[in-house]
């Protein structure tokens, strides 16, 4: 097989291995011998995309079908893009090295809002018309999934189908229907119409939207008799029997995460009010420990990786965590396989576990405190007290840890200067805690890295109606927080404020944002999530040129009766629940987690998961 | 414990994977093959495997070497088969033998390398035929060599041991044996660059393909492959 890019060019770009495929466990099929060709696109660079668990799962899930060949596509880095355009080389898939235009489906996974210009760019580099309305029956069908698909409107002009939910549920049906349709010689338009039978799929062309004079949405209506008023996400309910790959693609160059990933459960019981994942993935559905141990053994063997990472939104909440952790320790402790435990709550059990599984000296301890005061932590329903943090630090310092990472958010609703100064107060106390242990027990000086992100209100969270701070105000708040730190052992950094502003616009954008994204792409914006590529001027010009006011989307409070751009989509959590949560937030009241007490958020309608845990049959 | 020496090839499929990543790929393959690899002692144990000489990115090779140590004495044939079953496409072990104790490791042994340079179409086999001997007969061959900070004029002639016209059909190919290793080391690119200068064609290294044919050490003043005479 010949590379799509000639050697002469590959030798002149950074990391040419990004573009040639042939990794360990790559699926090989003859494209001539399949009915359906599916290009799985990740709109970011190779090393990021290859570390994404969803890609690994769907890749093998789709390829388990003999009639389908799923191939991978990543966004070429800017150095290669330049050369491809210069030499008229279209974007290609890694497996066959063939251009995307030949494919039946071109699918994108949308993991963060700042990849939208990359999506446009990848379509354009494939010589596929960027706007859906310009595409013909000869062009592939563009389908998008991933967490950003829950507010699909900013990309509505470019995408044919948004898949809302977990890929394992519907893809077989979609592909079966497609195959039958193709055999019968049906048109693309007819195929999309036939998909209206299925829930979980949103096809923008079947809906019309109109606006009021003040810019708010006046109406959002189906224009096809079969189009649903609300489209509900689809999810897996039986996690033990859902497909999980027996293999994992093992890259031949270093990527962001080089390790076996084990997915413990989906969803989160906590309901932190700023966290979109905590709402859109409800309810919690767990795998059992024996299933996971089996999968771990398999994946370690077929990958040769020396690290297993347990993936979930909050690992300590996994009900079989002790059983799983001990099982993994037994299995792997002599085989020099590391176990990495992100998203762990720091308590006696986890400290003991971390001492067993990892190099004490190397790792650092992480607390997502999110806010500097208890009041504000209650507002966001972050169930973590100062006492717990300080106790955890004490345990860790006694165990030999000297590095602590603290995550905070700037600009949370109701935040005051006192909350910002609380960041300094809390981190200072952690340093003091360290000095409480006897000098001879301190292996190294302590460092506390406090890093602050800028709050971005997201759809399907209780703060979806709230205003985001402007980037100027984020900057001011960051300075206040920084000044509040007195200890020299504390290092404070904060996220790019302009990037967060842009993310704020994209996250809650409507269809009119599509024109801005297109313009920004024309202005040269790419890789908007990369600090060194971020082109603020390209974006501000795009807003000006399209006459769209970013503040309308980012910095405005909405009323409860305004039609929100994503109101036609249901993640199971009811609007009323979100309103209640917001009202409680303003009163700094907390809500118990799903295991303490069900708050009837609405996710019970899926008929599984944590909502039914207490019900004994 | 048993140490093995192996020779492997690196094909087109994998030529854009650099040395450190090749090492990593080997380590993972050993794990996939479930071989009883020996680990170093110490705080951060690592697999006892090492390689003769890093190959430049973009080169293919028929003669790469390494040593690996197992905690059990398995049949070489078995070790080779188990590894070949799991190595990434384009990496094939062609030879694997038990190695005697007391032999220098591959890296320390290297003295010379044999390479082929596949010249671009502006150079014809005829041009090679007509010029190669004269080129080799030059008293000194000056090319710009990259040092840590800048470029420096260097005479590479003493490090060229042999030049052969290996052209096939329409493609111009120069085969060379040149110094390699820690004391003297020459890049095949420099030899090609010198030749382009000699025939007056502008040199562009991105247009030329390189293949390492073999790596040699010196035994009794002769150049021999790294597997020569080291068998247990
Ligand atoms: S219905 Fe109850 S248990 Fe289920 S996700 Fe919602 S709050 Fe949690």
Coordinates of C-alpha atoms and ligand atoms in Angstrom, one line a residue, chain A residues 282-283 594 598-604 610-611, ligand 1:
Chain A
X282 CA -26.9 10.2 33.3
X283 CA -27.7 7.8 34.8
X594 CA -27.9 9.6 43.3
X598 CA -32.8 10.0 44.1
X599 CA -33.8 13.6 43.1
X600 CA -35.9 12.4 40.2
X601 CA -34.0 14.2 37.6
X602 CA -35.8 12.4 34.8
X603 CA -33.1 10.0 33.8
X604 CA -35.1 7.1 35.2
X610 CA -28.3 3.7 39.4
X611 CA -31.9 4.8 39.4
Ligands
LIG1 S1 -33.4 9.6 38.3 FE1 -32.5 9.8 40.4 S2 -31.0 8.1 40.5 FE2 -31.5 8.4 38.4 S3 -29.9 9.8 37.6 FE3 -31.7 11.1 38.2 S4 -31.3 11.6 40.3 FE4 -29.9 10.0 39.8

